[in-house]
PDB file of C-alpha atoms in Angstrom:
ATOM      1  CA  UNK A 218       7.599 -19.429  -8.233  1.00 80.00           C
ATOM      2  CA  UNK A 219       5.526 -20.190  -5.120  1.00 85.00           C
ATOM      3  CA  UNK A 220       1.414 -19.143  -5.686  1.00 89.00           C
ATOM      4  CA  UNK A 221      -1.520 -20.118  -3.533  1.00 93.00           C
ATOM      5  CA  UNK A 222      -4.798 -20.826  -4.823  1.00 94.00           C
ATOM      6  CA  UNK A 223      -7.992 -20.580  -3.349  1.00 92.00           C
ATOM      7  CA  UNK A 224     -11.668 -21.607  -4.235  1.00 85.00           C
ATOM      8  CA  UNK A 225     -13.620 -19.352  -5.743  1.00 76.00           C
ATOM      9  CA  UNK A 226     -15.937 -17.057  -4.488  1.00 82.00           C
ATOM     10  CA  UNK A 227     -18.316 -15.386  -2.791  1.00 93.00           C
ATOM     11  CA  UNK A 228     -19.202 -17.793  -0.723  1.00 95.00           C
ATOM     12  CA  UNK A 229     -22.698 -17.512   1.019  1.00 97.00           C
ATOM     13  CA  UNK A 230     -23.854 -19.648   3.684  1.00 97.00           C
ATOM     14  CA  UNK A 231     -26.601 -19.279   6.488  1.00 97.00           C
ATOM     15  CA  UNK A 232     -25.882 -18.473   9.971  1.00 97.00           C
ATOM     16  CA  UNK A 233     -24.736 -21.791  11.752  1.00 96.00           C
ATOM     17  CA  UNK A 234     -23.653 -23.162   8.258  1.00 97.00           C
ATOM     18  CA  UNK A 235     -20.589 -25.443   8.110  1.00 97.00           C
ATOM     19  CA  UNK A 236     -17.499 -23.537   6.052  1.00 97.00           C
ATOM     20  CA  UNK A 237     -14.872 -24.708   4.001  1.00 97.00           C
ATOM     21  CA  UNK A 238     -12.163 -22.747   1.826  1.00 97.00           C
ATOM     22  CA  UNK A 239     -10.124 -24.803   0.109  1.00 97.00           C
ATOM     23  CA  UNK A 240      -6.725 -23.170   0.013  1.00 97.00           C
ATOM     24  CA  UNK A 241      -3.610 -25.354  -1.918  1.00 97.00           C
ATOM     25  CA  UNK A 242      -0.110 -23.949  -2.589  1.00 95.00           C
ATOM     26  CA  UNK A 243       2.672 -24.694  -4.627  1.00 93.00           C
ATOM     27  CA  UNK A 244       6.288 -23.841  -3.234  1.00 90.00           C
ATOM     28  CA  UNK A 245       9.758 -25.252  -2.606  1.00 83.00           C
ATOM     29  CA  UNK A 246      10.513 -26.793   0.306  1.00 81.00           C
ATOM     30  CA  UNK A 247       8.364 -26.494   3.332  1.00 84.00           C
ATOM     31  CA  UNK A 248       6.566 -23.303   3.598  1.00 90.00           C
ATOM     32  CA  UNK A 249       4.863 -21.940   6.464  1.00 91.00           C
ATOM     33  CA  UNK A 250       1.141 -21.298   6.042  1.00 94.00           C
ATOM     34  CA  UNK A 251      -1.180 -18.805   7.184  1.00 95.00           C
ATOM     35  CA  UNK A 252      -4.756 -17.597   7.109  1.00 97.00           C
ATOM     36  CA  UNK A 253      -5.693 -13.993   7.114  1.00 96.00           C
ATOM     37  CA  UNK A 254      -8.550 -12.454   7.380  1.00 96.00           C
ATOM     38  CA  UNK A 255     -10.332  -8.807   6.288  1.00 94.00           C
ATOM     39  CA  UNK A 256     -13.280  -7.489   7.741  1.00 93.00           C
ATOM     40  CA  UNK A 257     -15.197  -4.285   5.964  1.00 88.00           C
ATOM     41  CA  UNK A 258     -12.424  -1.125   5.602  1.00 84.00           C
ATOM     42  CA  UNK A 259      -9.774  -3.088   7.780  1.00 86.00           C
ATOM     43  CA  UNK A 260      -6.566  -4.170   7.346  1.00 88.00           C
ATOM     44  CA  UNK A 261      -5.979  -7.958   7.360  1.00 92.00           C
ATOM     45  CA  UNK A 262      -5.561  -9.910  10.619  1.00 93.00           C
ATOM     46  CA  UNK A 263      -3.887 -13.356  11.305  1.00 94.00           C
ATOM     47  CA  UNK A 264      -6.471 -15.839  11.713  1.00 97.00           C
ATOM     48  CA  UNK A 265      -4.439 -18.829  12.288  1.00 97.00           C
ATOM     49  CA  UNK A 266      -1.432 -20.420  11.094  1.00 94.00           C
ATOM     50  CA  UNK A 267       1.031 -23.612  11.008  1.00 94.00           C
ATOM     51  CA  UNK A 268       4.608 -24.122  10.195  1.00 90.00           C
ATOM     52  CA  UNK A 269       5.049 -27.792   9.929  1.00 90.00           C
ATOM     53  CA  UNK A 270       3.368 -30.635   8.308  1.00 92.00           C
ATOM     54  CA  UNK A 271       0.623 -32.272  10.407  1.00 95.00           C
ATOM     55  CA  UNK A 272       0.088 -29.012  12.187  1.00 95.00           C
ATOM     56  CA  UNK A 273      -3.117 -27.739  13.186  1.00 97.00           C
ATOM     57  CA  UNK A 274      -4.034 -23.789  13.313  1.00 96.00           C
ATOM     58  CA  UNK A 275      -7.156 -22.756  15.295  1.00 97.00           C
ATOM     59  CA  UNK A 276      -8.564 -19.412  16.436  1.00 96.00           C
ATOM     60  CA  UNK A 277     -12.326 -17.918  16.980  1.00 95.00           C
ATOM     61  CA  UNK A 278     -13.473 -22.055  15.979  1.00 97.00           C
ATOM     62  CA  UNK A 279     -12.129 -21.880  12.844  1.00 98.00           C
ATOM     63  CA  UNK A 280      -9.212 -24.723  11.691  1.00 98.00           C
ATOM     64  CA  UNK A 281      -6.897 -25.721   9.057  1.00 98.00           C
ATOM     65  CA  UNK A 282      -4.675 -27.923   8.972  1.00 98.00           C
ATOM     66  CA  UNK A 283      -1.419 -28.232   7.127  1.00 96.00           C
ATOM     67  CA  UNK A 284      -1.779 -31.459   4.593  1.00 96.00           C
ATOM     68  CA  UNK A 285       2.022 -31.845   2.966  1.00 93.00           C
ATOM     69  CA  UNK A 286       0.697 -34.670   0.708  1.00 94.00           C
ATOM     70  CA  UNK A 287      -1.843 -33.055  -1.069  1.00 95.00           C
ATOM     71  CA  UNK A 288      -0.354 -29.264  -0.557  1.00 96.00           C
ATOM     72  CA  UNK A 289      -3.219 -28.051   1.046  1.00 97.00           C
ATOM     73  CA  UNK A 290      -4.560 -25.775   4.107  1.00 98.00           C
ATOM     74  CA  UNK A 291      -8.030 -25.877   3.932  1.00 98.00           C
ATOM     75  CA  UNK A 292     -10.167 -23.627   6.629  1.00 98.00           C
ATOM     76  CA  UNK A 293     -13.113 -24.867   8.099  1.00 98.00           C
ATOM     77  CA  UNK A 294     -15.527 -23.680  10.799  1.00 98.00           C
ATOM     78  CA  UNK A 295     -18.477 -25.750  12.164  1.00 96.00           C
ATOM     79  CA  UNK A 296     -21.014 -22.915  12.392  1.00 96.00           C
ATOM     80  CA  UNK A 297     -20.832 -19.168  11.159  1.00 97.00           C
ATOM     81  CA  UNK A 298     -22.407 -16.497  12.192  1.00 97.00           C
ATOM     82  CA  UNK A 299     -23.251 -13.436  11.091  1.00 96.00           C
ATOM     83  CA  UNK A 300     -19.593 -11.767  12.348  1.00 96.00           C
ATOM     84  CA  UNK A 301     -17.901 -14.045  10.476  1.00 97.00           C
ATOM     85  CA  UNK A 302     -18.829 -12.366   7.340  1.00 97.00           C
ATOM     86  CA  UNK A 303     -14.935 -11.027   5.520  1.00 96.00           C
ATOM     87  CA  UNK A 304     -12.675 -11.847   3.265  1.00 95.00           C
ATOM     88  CA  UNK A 305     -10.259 -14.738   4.138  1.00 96.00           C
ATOM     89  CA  UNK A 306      -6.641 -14.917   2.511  1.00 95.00           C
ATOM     90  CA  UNK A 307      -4.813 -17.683   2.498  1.00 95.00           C
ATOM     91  CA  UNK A 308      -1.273 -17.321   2.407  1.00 93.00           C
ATOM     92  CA  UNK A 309       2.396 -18.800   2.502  1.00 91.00           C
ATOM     93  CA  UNK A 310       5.836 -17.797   3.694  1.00 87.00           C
ATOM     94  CA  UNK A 311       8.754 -19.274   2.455  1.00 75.00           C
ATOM     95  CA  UNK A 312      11.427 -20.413   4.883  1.00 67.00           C
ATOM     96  CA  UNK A 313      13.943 -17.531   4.235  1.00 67.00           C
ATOM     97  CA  UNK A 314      11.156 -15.430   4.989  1.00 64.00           C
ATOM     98  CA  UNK A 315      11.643 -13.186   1.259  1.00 65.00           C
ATOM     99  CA  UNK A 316       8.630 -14.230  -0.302  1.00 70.00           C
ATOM    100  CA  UNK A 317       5.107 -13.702   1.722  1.00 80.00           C
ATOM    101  CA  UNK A 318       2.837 -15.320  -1.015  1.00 87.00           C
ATOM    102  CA  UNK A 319      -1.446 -14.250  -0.824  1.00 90.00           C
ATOM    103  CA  UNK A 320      -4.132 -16.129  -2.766  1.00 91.00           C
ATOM    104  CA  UNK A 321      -6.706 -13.888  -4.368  1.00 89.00           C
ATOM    105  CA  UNK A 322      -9.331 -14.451  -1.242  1.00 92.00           C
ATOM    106  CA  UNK A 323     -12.443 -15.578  -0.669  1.00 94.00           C
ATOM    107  CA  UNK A 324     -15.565 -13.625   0.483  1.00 94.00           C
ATOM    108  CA  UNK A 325     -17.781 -14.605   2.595  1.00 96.00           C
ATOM    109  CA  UNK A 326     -21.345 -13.882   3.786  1.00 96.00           C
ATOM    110  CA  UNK A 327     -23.336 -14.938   6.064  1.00 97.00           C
ATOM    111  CA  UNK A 328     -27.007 -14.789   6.581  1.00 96.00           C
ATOM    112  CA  UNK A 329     -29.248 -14.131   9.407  1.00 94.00           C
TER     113      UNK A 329
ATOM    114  CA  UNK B  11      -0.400  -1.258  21.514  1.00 84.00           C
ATOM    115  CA  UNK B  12       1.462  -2.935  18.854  1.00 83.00           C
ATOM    116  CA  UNK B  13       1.207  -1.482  15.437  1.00 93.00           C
ATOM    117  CA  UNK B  14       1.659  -0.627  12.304  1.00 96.00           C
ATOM    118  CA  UNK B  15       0.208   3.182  10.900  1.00 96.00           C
ATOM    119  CA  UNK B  16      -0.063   4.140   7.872  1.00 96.00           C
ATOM    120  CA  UNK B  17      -1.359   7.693   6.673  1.00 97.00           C
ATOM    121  CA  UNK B  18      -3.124   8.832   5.053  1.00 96.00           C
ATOM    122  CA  UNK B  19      -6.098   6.340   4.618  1.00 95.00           C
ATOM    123  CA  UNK B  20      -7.807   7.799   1.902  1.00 96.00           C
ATOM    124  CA  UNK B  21      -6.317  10.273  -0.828  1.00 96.00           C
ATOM    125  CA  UNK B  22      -7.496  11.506  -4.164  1.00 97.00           C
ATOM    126  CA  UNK B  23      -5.016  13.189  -6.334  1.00 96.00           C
ATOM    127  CA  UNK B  24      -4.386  14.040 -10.223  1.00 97.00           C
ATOM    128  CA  UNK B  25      -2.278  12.229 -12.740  1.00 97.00           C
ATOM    129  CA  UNK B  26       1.575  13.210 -12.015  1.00 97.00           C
ATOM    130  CA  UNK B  27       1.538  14.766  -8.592  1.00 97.00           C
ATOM    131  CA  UNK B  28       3.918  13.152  -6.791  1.00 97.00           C
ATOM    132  CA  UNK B  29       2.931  11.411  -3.323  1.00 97.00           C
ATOM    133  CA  UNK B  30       4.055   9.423  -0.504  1.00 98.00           C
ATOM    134  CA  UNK B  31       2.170   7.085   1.523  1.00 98.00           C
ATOM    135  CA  UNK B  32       3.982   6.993   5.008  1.00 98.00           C
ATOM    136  CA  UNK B  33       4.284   3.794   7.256  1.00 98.00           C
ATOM    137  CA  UNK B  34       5.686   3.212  10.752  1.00 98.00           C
ATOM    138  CA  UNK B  35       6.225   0.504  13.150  1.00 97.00           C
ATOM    139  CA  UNK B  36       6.474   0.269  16.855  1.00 96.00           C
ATOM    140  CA  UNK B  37       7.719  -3.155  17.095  1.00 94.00           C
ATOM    141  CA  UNK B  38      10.875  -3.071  15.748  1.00 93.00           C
ATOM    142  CA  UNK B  39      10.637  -5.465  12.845  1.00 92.00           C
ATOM    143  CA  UNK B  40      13.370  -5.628  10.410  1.00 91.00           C
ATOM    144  CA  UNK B  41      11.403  -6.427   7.670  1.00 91.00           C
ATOM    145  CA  UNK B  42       8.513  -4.147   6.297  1.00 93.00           C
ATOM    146  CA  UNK B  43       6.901  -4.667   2.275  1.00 94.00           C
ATOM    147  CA  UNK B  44       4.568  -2.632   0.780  1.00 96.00           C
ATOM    148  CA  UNK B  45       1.408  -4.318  -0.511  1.00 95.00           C
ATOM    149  CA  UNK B  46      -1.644  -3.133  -3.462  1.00 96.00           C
ATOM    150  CA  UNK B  47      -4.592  -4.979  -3.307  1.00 92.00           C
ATOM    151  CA  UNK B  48      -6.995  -5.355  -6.581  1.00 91.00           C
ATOM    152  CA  UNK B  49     -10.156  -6.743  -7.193  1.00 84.00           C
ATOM    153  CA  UNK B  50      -9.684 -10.628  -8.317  1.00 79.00           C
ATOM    154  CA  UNK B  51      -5.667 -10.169  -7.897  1.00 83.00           C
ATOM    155  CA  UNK B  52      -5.646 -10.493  -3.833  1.00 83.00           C
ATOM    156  CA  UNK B  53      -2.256  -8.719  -2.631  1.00 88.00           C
ATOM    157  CA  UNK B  54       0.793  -8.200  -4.802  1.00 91.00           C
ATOM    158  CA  UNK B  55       3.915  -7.178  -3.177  1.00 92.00           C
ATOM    159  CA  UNK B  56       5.607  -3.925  -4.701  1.00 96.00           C
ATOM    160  CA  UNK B  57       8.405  -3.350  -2.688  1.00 95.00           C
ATOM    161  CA  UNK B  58       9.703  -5.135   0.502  1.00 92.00           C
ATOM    162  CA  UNK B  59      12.422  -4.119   2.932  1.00 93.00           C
ATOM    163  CA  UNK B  60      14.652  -6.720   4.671  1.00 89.00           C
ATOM    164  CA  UNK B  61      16.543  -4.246   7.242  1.00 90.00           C
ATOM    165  CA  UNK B  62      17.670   0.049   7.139  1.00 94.00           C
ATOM    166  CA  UNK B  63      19.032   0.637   3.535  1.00 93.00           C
ATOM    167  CA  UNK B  64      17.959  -2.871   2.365  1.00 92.00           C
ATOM    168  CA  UNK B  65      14.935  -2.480  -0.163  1.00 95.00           C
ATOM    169  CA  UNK B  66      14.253  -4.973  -3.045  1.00 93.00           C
ATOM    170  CA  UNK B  67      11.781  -5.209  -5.536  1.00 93.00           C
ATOM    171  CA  UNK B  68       8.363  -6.910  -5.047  1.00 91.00           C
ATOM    172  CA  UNK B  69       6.402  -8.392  -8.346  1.00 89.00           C
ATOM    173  CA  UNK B  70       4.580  -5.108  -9.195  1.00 95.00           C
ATOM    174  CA  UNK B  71       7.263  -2.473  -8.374  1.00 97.00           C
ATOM    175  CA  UNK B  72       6.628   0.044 -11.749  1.00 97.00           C
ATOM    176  CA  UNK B  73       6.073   3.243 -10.572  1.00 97.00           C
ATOM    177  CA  UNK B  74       7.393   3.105  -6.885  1.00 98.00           C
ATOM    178  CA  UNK B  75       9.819   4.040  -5.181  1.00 98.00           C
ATOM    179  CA  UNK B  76      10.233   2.847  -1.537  1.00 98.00           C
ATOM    180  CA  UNK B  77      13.122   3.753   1.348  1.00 96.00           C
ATOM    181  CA  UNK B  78      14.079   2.208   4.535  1.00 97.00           C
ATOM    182  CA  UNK B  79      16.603   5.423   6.267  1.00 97.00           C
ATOM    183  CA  UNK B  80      14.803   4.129   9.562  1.00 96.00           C
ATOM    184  CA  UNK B  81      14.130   0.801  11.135  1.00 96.00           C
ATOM    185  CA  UNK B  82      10.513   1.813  12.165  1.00 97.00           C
ATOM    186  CA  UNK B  83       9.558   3.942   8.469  1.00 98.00           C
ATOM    187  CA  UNK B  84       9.079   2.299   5.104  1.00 98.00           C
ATOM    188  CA  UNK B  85       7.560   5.075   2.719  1.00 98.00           C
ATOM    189  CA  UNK B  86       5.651   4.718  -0.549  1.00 98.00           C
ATOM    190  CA  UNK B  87       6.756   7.024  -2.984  1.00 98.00           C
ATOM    191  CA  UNK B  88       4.693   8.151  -6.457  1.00 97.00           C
ATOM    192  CA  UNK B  89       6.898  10.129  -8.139  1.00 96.00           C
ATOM    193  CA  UNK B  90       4.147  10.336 -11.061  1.00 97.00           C
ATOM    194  CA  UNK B  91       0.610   8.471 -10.033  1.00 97.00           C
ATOM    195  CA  UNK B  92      -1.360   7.213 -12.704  1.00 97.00           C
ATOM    196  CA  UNK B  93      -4.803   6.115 -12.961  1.00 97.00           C
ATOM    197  CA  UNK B  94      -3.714   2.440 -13.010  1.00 96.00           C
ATOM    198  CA  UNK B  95      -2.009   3.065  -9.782  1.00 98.00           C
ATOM    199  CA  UNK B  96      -5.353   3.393  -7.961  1.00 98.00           C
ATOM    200  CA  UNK B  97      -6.086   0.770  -5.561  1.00 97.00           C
ATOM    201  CA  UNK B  98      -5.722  -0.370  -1.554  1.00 95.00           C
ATOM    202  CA  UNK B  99      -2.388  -0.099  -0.355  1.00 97.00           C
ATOM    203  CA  UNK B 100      -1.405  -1.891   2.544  1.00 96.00           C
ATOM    204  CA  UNK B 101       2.082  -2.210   4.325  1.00 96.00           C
ATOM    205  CA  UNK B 102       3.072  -4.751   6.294  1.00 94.00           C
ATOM    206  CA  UNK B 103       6.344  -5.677   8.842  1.00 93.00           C
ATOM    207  CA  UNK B 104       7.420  -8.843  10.423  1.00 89.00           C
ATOM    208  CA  UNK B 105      10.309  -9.397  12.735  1.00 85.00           C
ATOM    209  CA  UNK B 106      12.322 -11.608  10.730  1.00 73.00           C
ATOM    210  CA  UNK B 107      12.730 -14.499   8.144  1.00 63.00           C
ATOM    211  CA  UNK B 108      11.470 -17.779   8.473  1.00 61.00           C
ATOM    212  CA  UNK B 109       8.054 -18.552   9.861  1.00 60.00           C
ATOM    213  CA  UNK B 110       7.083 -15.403  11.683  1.00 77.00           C
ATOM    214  CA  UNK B 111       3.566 -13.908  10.487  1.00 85.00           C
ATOM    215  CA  UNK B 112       3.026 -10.888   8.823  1.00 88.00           C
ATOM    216  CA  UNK B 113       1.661  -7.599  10.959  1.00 92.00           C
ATOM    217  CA  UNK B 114      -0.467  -4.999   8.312  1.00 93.00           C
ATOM    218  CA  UNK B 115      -1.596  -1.647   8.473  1.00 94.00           C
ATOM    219  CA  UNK B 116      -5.249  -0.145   7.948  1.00 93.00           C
ATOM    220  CA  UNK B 117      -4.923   0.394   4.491  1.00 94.00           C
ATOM    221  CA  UNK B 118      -4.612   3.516   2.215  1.00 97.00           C
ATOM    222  CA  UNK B 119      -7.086   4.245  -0.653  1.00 96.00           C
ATOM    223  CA  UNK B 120      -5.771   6.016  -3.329  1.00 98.00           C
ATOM    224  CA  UNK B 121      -7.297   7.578  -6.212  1.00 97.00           C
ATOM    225  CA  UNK B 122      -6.006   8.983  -9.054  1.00 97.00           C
ATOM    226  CA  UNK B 123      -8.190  10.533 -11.292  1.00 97.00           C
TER     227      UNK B 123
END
């Protein structure tokens, strides 16, 4: 069945630190993809998404982009701050829109 | 606003008293799904609703019972909590298939001790 992966964490970085997630997915046939994110005794938010190959999500400076080739949907922001600090799910929807798929997330801190 | 409520968002209860987790929408999605979320396991769907009096199993659904009489309400039913029941709950609606992202709730905390 479809499953998404995601690096492991916690991630830690300074403030103003460049971020990556690596998110990859496995599914059949073209999946939309999503990033979602969970701050402290919240319910998850839509960070950004895409729904084609080539695309590019962005929102709040962060960016992924969906790679078909290599199944991927990496997130990246060029510097964090303290705010950023959650837990970021990556996730997929299949195109008849039964299966809403969530990787295991990623924490991440940032420090003053 | 747009939303999705669920109550309550914390609850502490004994092994087999039977509970339900209520969840509403104001956007008038047809499909709602009912979400636990585990240390190390992210989210795993338990139940998931694709319109009123349409409900279908998720990939954890032991133990749950879900209903969809209303458009806007998607209860969580424990007929029997356990202690391996205890987790974040989370529901969720969208407006349709295909591509269209996923609207959650605040969360409910249950414990069952």
């Amino acid at each position: 069945g479809d499953s998404v992966t995601q690096m492991e964490g916690p991630v830690t970085l300074s403030e103003e630190a460049f971020l990556t997630i690596n998110c990859t997915y496995t599914a059949t046939g073209y999946p939309s993809l999503f990033w979602y994110v969970q701050y402290p005794g919240e319910g998850l938010q839509l960070l950004l998404k895409a729904t084609k190959a080539d695309d590019k999500g962005s929102n709040k400076g962060f960016e992924a982009t969906y790679r078909k080739e290599t199944t991927s949907f990496h997130l990246e922001k060029g510097s964090v701050q303290v705010s950023d600090s959650a837990v970021y799910f990556c996730a997929l929807s299949d195109r008849n829109g039964q299966n809403f798929v969530f990787g295991p997330g990623t924490r991440l801190s940032v420090l003053p | 606003e747009a939303q999705v409520t669920q109550n309550p968002r914390y609850l502490i209860t004994v092994t087999g008293k039977k509970l339900t987790v209520t969840c509403s929408q104001n956007m008038n999605h047809e499909y709602m799904s009912w979400y636990r979320q585990d240390p190390g396991l992210g989210l795993r769907q338990i139940y998931y609703s694709m319109n009123v009096e349409v409900t279908d199993k998720g990939d954890v659904p032991e133990g749950y019972k879900v209903s969809r009489k209303e458009k806007r309400n998607f209860p969580l039913i424990l007929e029997s909590p356990s202690p391996n029941q205890t987790s974040l709950y989370f529901c969720a609606s969208r407006p349709g298939q295909g591509a269209s992202e996923a609207f959650f709730g605040q969360g409910t905390r249950l414990t069952v001790v």
